[in-house]
PDB file of C-alpha atoms in Angstrom:
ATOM      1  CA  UNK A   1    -119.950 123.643-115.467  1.00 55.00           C
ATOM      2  CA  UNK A   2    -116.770 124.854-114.399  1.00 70.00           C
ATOM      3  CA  UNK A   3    -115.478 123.613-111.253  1.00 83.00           C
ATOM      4  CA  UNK A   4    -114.893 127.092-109.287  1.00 83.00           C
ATOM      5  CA  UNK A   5    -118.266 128.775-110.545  1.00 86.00           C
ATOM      6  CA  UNK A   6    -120.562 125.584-109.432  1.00 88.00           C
ATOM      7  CA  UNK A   7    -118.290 125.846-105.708  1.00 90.00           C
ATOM      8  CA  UNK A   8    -119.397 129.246-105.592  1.00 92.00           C
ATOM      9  CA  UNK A   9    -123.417 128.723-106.290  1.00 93.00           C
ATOM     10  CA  UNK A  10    -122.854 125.436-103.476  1.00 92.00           C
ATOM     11  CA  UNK A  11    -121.669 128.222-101.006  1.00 93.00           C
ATOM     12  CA  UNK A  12    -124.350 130.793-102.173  1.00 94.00           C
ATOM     13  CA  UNK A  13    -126.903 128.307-101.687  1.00 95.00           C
ATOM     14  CA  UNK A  14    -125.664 127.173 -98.823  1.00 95.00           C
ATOM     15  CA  UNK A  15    -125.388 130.354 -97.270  1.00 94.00           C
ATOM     16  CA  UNK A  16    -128.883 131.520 -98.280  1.00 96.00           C
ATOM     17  CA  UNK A  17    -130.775 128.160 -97.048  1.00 96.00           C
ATOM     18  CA  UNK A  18    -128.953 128.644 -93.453  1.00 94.00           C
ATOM     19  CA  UNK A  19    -129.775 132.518 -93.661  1.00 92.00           C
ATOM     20  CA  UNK A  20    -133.609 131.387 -94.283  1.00 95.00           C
ATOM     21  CA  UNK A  21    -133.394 128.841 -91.581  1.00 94.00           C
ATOM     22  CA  UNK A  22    -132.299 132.039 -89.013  1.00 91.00           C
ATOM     23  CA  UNK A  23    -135.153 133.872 -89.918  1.00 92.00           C
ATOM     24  CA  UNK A  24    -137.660 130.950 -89.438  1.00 93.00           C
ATOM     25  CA  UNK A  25    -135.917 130.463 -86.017  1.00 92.00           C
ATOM     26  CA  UNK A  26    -136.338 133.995 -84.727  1.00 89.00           C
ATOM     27  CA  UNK A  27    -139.687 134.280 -86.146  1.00 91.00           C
ATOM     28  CA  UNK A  28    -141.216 131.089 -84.079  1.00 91.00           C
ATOM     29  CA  UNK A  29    -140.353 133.333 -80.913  1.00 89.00           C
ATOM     30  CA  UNK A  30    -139.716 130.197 -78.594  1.00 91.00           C
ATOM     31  CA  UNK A  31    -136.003 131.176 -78.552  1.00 87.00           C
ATOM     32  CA  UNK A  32    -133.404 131.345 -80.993  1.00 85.00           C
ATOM     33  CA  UNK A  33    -130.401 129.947 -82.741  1.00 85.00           C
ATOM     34  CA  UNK A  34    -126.983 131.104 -80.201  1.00 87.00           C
ATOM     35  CA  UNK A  35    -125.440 133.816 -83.008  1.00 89.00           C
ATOM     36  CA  UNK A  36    -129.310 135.171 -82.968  1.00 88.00           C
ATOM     37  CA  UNK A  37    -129.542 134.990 -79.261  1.00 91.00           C
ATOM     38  CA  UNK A  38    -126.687 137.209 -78.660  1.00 93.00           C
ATOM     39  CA  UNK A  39    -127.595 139.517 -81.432  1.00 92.00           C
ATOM     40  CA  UNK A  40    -131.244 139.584 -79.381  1.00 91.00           C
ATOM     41  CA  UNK A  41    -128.828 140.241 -76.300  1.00 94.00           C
ATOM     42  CA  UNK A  42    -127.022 143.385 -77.667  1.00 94.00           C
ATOM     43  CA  UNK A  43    -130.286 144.555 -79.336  1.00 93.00           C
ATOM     44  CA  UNK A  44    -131.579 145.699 -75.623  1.00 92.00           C
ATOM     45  CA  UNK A  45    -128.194 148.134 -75.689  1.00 94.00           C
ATOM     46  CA  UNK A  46    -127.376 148.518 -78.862  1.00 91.00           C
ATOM     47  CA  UNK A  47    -130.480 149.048 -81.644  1.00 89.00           C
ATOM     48  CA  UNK A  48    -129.229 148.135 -85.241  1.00 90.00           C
ATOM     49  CA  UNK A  49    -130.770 146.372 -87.567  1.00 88.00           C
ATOM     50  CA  UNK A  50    -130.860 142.095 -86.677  1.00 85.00           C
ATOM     51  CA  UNK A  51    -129.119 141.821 -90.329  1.00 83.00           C
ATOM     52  CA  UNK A  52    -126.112 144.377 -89.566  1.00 86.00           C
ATOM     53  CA  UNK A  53    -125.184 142.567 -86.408  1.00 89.00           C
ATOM     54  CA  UNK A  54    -125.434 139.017 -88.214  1.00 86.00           C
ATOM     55  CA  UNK A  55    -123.122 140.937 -90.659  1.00 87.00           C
ATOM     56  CA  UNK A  56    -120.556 142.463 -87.479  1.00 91.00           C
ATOM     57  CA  UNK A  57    -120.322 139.156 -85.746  1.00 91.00           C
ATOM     58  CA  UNK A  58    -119.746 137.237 -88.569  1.00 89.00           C
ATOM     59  CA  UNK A  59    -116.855 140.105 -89.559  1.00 91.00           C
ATOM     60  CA  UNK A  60    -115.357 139.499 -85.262  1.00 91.00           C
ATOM     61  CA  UNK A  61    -115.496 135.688 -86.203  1.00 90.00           C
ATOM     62  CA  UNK A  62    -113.679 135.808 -89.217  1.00 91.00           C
ATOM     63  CA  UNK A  63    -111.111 138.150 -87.581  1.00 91.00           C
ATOM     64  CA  UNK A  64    -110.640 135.367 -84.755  1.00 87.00           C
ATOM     65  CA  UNK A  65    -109.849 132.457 -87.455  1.00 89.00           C
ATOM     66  CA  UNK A  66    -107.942 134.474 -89.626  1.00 89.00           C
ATOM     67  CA  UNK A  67    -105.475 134.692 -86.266  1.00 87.00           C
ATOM     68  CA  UNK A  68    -105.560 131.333 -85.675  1.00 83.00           C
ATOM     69  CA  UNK A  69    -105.602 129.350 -88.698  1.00 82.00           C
ATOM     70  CA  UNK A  70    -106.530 131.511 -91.775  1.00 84.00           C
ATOM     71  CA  UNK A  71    -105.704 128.854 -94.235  1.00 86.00           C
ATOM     72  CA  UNK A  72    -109.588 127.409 -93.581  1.00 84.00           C
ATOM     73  CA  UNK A  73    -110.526 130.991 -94.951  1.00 88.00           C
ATOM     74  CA  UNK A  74    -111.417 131.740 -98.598  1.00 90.00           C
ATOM     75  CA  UNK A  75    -113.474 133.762-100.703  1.00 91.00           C
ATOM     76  CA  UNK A  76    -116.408 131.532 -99.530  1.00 90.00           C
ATOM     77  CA  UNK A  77    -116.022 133.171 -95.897  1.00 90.00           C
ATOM     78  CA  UNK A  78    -116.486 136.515 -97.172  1.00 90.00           C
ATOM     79  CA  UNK A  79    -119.597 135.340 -99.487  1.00 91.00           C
ATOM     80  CA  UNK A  80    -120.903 134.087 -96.176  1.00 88.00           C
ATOM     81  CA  UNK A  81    -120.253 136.590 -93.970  1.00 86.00           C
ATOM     82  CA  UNK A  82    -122.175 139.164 -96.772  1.00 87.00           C
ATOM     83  CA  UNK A  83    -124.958 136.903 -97.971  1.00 91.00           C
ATOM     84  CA  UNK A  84    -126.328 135.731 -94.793  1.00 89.00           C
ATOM     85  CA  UNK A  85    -127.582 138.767 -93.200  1.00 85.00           C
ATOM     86  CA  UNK A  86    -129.141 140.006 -96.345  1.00 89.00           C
ATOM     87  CA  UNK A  87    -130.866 136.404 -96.655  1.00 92.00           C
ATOM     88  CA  UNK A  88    -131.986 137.084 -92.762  1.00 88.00           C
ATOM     89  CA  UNK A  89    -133.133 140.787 -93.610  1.00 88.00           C
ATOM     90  CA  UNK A  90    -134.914 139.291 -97.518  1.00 91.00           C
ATOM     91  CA  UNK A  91    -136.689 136.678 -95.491  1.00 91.00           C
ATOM     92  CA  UNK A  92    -137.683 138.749 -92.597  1.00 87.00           C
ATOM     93  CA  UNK A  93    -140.455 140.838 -95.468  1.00 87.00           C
ATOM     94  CA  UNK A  94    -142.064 137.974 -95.814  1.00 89.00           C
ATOM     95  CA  UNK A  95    -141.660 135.977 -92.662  1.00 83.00           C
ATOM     96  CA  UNK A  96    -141.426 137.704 -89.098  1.00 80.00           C
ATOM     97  CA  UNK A  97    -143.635 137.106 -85.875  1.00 76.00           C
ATOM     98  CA  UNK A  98    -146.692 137.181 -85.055  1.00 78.00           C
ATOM     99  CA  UNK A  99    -148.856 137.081 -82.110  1.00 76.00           C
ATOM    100  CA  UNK A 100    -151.715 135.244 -83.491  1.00 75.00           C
ATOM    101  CA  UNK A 101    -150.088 132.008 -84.721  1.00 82.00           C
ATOM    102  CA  UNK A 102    -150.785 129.089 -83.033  1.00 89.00           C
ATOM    103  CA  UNK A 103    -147.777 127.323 -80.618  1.00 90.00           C
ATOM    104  CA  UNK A 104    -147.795 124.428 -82.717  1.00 92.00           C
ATOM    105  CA  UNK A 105    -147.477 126.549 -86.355  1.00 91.00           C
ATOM    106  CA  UNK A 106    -144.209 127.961 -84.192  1.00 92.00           C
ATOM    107  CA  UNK A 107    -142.885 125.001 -82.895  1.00 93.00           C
ATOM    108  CA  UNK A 108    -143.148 123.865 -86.924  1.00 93.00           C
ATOM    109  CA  UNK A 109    -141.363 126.950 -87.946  1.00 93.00           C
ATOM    110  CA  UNK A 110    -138.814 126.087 -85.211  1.00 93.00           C
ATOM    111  CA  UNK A 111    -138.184 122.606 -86.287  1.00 94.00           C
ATOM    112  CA  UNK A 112    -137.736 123.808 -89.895  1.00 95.00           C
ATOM    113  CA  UNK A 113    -135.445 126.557 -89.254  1.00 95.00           C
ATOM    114  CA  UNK A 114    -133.168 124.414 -87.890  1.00 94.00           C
ATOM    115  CA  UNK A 115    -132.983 121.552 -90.519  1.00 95.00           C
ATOM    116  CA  UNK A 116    -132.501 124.773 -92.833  1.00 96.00           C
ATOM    117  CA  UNK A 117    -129.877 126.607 -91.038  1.00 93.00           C
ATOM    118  CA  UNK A 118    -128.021 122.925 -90.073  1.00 93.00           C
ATOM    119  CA  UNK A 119    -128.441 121.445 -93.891  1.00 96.00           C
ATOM    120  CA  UNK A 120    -127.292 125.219 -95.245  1.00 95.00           C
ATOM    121  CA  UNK A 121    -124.518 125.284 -93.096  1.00 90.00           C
ATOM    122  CA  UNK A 122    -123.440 121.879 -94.444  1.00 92.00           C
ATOM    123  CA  UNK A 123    -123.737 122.535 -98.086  1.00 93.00           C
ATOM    124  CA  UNK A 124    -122.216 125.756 -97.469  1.00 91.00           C
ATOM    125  CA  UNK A 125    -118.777 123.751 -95.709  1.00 86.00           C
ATOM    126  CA  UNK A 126    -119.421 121.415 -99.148  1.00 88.00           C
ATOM    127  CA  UNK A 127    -118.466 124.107-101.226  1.00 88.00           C
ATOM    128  CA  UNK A 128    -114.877 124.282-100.066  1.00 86.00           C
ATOM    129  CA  UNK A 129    -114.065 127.309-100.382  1.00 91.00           C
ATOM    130  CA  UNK A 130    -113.347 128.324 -97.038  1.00 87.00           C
ATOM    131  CA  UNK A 131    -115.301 128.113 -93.649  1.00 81.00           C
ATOM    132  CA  UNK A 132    -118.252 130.367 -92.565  1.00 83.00           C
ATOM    133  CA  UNK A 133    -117.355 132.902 -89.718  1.00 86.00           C
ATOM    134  CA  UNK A 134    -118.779 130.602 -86.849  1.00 85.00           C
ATOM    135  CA  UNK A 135    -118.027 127.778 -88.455  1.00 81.00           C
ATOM    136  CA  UNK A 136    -114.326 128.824 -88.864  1.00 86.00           C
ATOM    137  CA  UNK A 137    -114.138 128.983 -85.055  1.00 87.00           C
ATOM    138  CA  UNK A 138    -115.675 125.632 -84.686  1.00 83.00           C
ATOM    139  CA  UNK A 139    -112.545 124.020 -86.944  1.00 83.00           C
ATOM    140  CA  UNK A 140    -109.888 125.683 -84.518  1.00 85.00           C
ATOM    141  CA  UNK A 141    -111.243 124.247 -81.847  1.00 85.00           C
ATOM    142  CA  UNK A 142    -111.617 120.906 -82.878  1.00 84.00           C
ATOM    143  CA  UNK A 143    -108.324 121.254 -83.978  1.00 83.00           C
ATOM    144  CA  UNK A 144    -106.571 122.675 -81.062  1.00 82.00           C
ATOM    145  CA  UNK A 145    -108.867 120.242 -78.067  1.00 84.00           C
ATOM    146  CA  UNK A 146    -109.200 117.965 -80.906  1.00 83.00           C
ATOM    147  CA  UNK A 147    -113.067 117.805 -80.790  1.00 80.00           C
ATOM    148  CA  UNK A 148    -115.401 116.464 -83.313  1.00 80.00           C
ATOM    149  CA  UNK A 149    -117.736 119.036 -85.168  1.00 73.00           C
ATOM    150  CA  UNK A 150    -120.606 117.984 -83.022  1.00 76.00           C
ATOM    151  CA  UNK A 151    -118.751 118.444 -79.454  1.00 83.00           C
ATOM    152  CA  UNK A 152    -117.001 121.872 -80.522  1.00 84.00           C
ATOM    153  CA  UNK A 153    -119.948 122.943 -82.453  1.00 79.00           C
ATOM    154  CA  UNK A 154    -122.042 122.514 -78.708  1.00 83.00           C
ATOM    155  CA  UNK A 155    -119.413 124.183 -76.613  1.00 87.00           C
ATOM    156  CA  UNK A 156    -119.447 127.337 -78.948  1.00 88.00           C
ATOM    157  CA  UNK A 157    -122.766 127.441 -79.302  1.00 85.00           C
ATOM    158  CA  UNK A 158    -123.280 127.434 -75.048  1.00 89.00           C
ATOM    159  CA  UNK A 159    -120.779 130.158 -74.817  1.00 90.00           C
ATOM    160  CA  UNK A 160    -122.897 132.327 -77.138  1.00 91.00           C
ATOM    161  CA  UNK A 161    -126.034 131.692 -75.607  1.00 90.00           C
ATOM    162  CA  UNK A 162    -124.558 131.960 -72.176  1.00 92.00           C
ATOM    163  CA  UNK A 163    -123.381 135.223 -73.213  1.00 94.00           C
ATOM    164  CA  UNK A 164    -126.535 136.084 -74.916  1.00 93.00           C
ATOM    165  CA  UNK A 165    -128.874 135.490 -71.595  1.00 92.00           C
ATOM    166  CA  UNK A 166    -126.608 137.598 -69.202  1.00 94.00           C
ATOM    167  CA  UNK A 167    -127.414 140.197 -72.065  1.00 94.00           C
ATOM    168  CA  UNK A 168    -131.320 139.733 -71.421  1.00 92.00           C
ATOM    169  CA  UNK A 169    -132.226 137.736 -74.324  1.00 91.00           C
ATOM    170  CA  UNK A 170    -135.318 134.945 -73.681  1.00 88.00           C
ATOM    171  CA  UNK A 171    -134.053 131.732 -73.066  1.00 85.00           C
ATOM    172  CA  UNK A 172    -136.491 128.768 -74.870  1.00 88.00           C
ATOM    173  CA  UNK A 173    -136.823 125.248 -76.882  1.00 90.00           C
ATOM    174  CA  UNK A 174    -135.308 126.775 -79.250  1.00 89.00           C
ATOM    175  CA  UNK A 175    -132.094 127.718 -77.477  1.00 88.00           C
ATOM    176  CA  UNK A 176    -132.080 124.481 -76.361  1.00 87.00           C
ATOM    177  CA  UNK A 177    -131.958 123.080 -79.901  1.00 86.00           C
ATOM    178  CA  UNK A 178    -129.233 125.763 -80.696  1.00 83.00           C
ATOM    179  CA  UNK A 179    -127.189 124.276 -78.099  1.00 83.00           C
ATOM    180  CA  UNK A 180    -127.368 120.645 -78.006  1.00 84.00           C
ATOM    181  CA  UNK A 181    -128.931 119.529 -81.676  1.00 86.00           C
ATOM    182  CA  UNK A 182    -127.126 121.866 -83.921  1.00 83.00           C
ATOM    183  CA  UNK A 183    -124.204 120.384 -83.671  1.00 80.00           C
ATOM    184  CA  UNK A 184    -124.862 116.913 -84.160  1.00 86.00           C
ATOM    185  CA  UNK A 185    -127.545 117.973 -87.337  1.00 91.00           C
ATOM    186  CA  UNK A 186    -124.562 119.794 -89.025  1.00 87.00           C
ATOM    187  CA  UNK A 187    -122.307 116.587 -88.673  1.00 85.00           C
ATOM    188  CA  UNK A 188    -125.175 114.397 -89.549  1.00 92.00           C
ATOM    189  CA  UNK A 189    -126.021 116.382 -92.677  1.00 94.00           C
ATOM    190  CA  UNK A 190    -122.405 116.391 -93.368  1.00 90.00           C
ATOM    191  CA  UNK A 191    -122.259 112.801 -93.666  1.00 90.00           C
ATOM    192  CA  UNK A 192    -125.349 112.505 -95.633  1.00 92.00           C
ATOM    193  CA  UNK A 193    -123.430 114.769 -97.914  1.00 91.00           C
ATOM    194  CA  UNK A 194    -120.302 112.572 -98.099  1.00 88.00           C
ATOM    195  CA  UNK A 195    -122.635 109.233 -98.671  1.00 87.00           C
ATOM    196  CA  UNK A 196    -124.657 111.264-101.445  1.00 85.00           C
ATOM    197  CA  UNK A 197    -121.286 111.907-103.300  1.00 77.00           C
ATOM    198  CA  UNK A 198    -119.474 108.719-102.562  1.00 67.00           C
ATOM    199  CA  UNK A 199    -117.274 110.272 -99.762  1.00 51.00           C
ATOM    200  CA  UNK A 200    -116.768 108.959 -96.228  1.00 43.00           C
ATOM    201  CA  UNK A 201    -115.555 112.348 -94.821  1.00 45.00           C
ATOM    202  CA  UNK A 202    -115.783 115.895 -94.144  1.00 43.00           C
ATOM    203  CA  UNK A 203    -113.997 117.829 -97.033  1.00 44.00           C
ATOM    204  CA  UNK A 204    -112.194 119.609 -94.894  1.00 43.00           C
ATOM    205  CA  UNK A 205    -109.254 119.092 -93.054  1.00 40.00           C
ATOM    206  CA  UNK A 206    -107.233 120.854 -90.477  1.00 38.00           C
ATOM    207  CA  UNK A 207    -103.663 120.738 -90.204  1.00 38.00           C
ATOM    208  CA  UNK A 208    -100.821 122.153 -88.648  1.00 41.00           C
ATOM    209  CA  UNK A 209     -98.651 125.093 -90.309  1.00 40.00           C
TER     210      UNK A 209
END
């Protein structure tokens, strides 16, 4: 399989797995993922669809990187930046919330959409074709406070959420996850990545111009 088309199917895949996660997330109602908190934040002003926000955000993010270092950018950015809302607004048919289920059938959806949406978001950085939107911030900062993925990956997500509450958006377990675990699940799924294909780091490295 040629090299370039199998890169793009990892990022597509990638993109769609995290994309399902999101949905999973917002569906167990016990508080969401940071990107879907503030999206739930300018929802109470603003009222577009959850998918065409994912979609605007992820255009502002971009925007941001490209400033800053838009050699991490690539074609795989904009596949991301497309294909994740639509896998948010496919899902959403099939998956959404409801009022009957039980706390612990949400709490399971929770757990899931986050393995999803952290082991998407690594196969999706696997791809190498350039970072996700969010993720694209997340490599400027660890390179400009020289973070790890796991520390910058935290702060950005607090920010958003922080941002997302003064909005009005709930505040639960799940934003707590968003905050503290994603981070560290991304980096650990990263790794497992590396081990699975006989590498000992993350595929992508940021350097100076």
């Amino acid at each position: 399989m040629n090299s370039t088309f199998r890169k793009l199917i990892t990022v597509s895949l990638g993109t769609t797995i995290a994309g399902f996660g999101v949905q999973l997330i917002v569906s167990a109602n016990m508080g969401a993922d940071s990107v879907s908190t503030i999206i739930i934040g300018f929802l109470n002003y603003i009222d577009i669809p959850f998918a065409r926000w994912s979609q605007i955000l992820s255009i502002i993010f971009l925007m941001s990187t490209f400033l800053y270092k838009k050699r991490i950018l690539g074609i795989g950015s904009i596949i991301n930046t497309l294909l994740f809302g639509e896998a948010i607004s496919f899902l959403s048919i099939f998956v959404h919330y409801e009022n009957t289920r039980s706390t612990l059938s949400c709490f399971g959806y929770l757990v899931l959409g986050f393995i999803m949406m952290a082991f998407g978001t690594a196969i999706y950085i696997k791809g190498e074709l350039g970072v996700g939107p969010l993720e694209g911030i997340m490599f400027c900062i660890c390179d400009k406070f020289r973070l790890s993925v796991k520390y910058s990956r935290i702060l950005i997500d607090f920010l958003i959420v922080f941002i997302g509450v003064v909005l009005g958006a709930p505040f639960g377990v799940g934003t707590f996850f968003a905050v503290f675990l994603l981070g560290p699940m991304i980096e650990f799924f990263l790794y497992l990545l590396d081990r699975l294909s006989g590498k000992l780091s993350i595929p992508i490295t940021i350097t100076d111009e």
